[in-house]
Coordinates of C-alpha atoms and ligand atoms in Angstrom, one line a residue:
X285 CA -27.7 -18.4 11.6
X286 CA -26.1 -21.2 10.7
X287 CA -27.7 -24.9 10.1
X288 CA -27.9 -26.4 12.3
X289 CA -29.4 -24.3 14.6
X290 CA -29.4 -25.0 18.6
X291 CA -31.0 -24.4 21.9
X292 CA -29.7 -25.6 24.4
X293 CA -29.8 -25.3 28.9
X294 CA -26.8 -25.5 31.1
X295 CA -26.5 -25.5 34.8
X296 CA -23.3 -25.5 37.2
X297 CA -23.7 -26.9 40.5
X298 CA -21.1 -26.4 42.7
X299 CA -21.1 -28.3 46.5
X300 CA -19.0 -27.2 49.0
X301 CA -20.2 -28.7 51.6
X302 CA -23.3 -30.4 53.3
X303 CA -25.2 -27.4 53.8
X304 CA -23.6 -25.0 50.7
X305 CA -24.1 -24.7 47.1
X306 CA -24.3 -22.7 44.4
X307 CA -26.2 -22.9 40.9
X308 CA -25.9 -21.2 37.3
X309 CA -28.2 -21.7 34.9
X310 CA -28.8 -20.3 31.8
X311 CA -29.9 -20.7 27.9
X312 CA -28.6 -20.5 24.8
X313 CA -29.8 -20.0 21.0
X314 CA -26.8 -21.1 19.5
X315 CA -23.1 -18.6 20.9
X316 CA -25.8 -16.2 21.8
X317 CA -27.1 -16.3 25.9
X318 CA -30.7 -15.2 25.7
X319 CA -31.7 -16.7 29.0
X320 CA -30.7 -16.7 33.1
X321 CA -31.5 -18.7 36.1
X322 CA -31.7 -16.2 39.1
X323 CA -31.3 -18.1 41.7
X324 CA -32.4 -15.8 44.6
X325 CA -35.9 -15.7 43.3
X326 CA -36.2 -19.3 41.9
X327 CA -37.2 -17.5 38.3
X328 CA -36.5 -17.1 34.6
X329 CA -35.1 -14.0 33.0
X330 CA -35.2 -12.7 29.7
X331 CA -32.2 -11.2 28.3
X332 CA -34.0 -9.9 25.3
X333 CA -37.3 -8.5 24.6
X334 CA -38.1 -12.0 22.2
X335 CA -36.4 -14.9 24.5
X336 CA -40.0 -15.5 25.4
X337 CA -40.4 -17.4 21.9
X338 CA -43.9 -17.5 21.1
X339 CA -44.8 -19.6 24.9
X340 CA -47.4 -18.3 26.8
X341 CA -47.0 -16.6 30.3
X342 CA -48.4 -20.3 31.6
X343 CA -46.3 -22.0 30.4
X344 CA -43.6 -20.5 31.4
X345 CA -44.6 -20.7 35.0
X346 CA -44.8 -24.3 34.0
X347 CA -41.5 -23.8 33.0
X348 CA -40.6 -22.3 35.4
X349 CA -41.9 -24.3 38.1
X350 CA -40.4 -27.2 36.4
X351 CA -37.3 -25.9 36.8
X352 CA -37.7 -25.2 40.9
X353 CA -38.6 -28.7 41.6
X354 CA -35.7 -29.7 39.1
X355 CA -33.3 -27.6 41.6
X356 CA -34.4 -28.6 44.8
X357 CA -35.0 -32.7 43.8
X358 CA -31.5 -32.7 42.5
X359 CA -29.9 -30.6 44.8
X360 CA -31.5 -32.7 47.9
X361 CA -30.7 -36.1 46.4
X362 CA -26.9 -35.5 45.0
X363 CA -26.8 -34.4 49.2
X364 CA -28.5 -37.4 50.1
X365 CA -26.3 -39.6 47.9
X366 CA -22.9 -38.0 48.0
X367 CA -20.9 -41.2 48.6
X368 CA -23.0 -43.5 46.6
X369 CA -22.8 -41.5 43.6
X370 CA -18.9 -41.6 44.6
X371 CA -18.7 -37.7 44.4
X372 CA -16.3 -35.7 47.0
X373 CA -17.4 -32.1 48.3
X374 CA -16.1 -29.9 47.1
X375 CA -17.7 -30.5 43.6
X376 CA -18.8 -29.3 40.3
X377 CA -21.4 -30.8 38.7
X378 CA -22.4 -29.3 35.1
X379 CA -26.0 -30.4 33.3
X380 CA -26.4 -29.4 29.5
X381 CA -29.8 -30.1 27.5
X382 CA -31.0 -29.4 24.5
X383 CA -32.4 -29.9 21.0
X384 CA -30.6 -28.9 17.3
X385 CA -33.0 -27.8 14.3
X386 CA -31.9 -28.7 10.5
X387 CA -34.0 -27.6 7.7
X388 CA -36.9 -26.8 10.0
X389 CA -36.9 -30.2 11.7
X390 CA -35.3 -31.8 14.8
X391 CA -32.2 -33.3 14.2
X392 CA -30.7 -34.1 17.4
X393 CA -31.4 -33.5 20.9
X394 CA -29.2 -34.4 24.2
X395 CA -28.7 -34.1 27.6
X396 CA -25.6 -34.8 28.9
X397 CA -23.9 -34.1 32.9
X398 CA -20.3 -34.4 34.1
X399 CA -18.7 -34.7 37.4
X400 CA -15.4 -32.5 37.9
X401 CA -15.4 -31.3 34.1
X402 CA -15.4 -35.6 33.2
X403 CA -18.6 -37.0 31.6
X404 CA -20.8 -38.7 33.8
X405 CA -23.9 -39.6 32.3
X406 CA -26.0 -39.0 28.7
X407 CA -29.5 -39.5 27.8
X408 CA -29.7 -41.5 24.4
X409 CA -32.6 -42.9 22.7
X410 CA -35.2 -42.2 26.0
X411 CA -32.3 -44.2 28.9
X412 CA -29.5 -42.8 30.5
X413 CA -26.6 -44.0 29.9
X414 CA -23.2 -44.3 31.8
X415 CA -19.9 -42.8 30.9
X416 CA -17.1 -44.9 31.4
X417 CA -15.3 -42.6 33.0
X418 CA -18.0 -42.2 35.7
X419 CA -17.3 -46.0 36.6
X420 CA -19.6 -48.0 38.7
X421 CA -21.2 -45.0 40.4
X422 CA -22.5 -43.4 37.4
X423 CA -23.7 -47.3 36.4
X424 CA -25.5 -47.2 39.3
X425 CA -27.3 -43.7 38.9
X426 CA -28.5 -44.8 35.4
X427 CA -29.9 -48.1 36.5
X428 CA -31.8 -46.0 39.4
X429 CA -33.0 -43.2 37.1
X430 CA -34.2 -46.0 33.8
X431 CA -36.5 -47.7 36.2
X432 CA -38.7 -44.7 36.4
X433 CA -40.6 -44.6 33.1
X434 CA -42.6 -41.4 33.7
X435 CA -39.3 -39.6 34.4
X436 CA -37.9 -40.8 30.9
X437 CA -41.0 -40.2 29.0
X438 CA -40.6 -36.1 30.7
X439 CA -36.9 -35.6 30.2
X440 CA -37.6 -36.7 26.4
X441 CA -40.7 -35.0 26.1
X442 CA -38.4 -31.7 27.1
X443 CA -35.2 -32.3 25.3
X444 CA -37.3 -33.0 22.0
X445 CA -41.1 -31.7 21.6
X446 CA -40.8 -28.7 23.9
X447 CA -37.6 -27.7 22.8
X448 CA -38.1 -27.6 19.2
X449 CA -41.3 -26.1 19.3
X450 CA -39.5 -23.6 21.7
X451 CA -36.9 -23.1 18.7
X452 CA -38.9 -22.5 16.4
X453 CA -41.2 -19.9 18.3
X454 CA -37.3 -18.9 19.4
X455 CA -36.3 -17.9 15.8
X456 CA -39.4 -16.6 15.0
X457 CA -39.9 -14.0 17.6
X458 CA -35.9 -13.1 17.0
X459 CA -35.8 -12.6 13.3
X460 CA -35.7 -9.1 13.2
X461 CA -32.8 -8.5 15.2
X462 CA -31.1 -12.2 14.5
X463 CA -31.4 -11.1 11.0
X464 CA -29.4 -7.7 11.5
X465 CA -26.6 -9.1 12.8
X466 CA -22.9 -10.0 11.7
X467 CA -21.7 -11.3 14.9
X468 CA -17.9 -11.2 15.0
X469 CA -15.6 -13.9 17.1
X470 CA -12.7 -12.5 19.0
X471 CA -9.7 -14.9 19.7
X472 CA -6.9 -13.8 21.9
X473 CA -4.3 -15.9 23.6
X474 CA -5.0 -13.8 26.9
X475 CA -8.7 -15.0 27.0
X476 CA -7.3 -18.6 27.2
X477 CA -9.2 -20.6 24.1
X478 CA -12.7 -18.7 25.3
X479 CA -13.6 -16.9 22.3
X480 CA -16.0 -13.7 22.6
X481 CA -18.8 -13.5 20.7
X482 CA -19.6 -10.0 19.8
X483 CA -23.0 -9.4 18.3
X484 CA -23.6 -6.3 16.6
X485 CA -26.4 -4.5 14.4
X486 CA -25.1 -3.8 10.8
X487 CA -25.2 -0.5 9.7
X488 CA -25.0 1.7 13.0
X489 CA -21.3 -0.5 14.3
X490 CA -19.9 -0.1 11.2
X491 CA -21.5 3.7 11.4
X492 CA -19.8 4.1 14.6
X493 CA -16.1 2.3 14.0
X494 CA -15.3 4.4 10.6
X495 CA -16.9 7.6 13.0
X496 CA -14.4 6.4 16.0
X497 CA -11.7 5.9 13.4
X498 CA -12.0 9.0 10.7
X499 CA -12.5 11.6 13.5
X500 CA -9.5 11.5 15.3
X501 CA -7.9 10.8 12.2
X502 CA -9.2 14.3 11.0
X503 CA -8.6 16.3 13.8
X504 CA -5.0 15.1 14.2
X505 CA -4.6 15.9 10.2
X506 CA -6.1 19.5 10.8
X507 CA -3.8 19.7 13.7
X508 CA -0.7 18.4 12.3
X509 CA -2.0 21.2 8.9
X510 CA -2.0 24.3 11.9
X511 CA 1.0 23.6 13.2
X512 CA 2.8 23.2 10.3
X513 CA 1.6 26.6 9.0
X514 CA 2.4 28.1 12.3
X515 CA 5.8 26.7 11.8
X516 CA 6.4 27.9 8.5
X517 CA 5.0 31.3 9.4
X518 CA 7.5 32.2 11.9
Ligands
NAG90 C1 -19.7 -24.6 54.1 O1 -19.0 -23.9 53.2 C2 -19.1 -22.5 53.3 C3 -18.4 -21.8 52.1 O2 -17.1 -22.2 52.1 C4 -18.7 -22.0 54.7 O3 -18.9 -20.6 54.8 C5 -19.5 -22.8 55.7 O4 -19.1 -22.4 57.0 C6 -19.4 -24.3 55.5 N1 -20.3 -25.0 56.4 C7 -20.0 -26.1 57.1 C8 -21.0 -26.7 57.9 O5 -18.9 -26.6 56.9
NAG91 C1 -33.7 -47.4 20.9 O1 -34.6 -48.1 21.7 C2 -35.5 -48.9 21.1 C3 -36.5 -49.5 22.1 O2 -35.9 -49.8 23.3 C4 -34.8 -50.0 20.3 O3 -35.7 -50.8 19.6 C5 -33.8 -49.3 19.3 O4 -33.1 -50.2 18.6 C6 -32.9 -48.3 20.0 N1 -32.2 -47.6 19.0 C7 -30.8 -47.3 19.2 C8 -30.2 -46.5 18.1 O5 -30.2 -47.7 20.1
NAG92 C1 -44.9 -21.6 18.4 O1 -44.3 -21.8 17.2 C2 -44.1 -23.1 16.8 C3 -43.3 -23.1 15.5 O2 -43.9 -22.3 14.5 C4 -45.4 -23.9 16.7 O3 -45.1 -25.2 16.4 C5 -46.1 -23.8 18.1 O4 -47.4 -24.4 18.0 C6 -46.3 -22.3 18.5 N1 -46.9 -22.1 19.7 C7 -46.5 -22.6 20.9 C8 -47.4 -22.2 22.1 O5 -45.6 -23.3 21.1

């Protein structure tokens, strides 16, 4: 991987009306997802066998649990508050977190959200702050949310301490098959500027492509070879 390295959370909200939403979550080491939010049972899942890190089954119910409250206090209040957060159903609201590792140690960490694809708030240096694009409104929802002290002191807690050390467990547990891989980027004008990301392990994908490229090759060489002596015979 690539210094610096990330982790980082994103959810997609989307409101229709008072009484219907949906949410995405999921998480990310880096281009690669390793984590997803199901939604129907409120719970974490593990794309691969090491996106538990080195954490411990509590504390991912922590986590986990975290997360629920996270879901339902947002959901409930962005409800609540529709008009005085000046948002409109039908809406998208998107929340990304997360923390960025340079030469072993934290070198950044964030969490930003935006309203309709437009910025809306960040989190810098333990406040919220405002975008300007989300005018008054988003003023507003700072001011409310910097009172709280103990809600700072947790958002900063996650975004730095537990991430990183999540990271770093992250990395750890993943090196044998991080270490394997030479991912490959697919660009293609009918993907519409969203790259793929294809991971694959070294030696058996090369194995495979020169397998799924000389055999056909051969056959249609030994078939071309028959024919041509079946011509020449007659
Ligand atoms: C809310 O939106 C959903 C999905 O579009 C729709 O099925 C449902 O009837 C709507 N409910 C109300 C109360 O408008
Ligand atoms: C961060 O906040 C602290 C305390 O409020 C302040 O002293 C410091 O100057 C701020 N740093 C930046 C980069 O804004
Ligand atoms: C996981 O690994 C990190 C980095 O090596 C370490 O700081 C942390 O204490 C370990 N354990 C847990 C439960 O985070």
């Amino acid at each position: 991987f690539e210094e610096p390295v990330s982790f980082h959370v994103i959810k997609i909200s989307s409101f229709y009306n008072h009484s219907w939403e949906r949410n995405l979550g999921s998480g990310w080491l880096g281009d690669l997802q390793t984590h997803t939010w199901d939604s129907k049972s409120s719970t974490i899942i593990f794309l691969w066998p090491w996106s538990r890190g080195n954490f411990s089954n509590e504390e991912w119910m922590e986590l986990e649990t975290l997360f629920r409250i996270h879901f339902i206090v947002v959901s409930e209040a962005i409800h609540r508050r529709i008009s005085e957060l000046a948002f409109q159903y039908p809406c998208e609201i998107q929340l990304t977190a997360g923390c960025e590792l340079h030469s072993g140690k934290l070198s950044g960490s964030f969490l930003r959200t935006a309203y309709q694809g437009l910025d809306y708030t960040s989190f810098q240096n333990n406040s919220c702050v405002p975008s300007p694009l989300g005018g008054d409104a988003a003023k507003r929802a700072c001011k409310a949310f910097n009172q709280d002290q103990r809600n700072k002191d947790e958002i900063h807690h996650l975004v730095s301490d537990t991430c990183l050390r999540f990271l770093l467990g992250l990395l750890d547990a993943g090196k044998a098959y991080l270490q394997r891989q030479l991912s490959c980027r697919v660009k293609h004008s009918s993907l519409e500027g969203q790259d793929i990301v294809l991971y694959w392990e070294h030696h058996n994908s090369v194995g495979l492509i020169i397998l799924a490229v000389i055999v056909p090759l051969l056959l249609l060489i030994v078939c071309l070879a028959l024919w041509f002596r079946k011509r020449c015979s007659h």
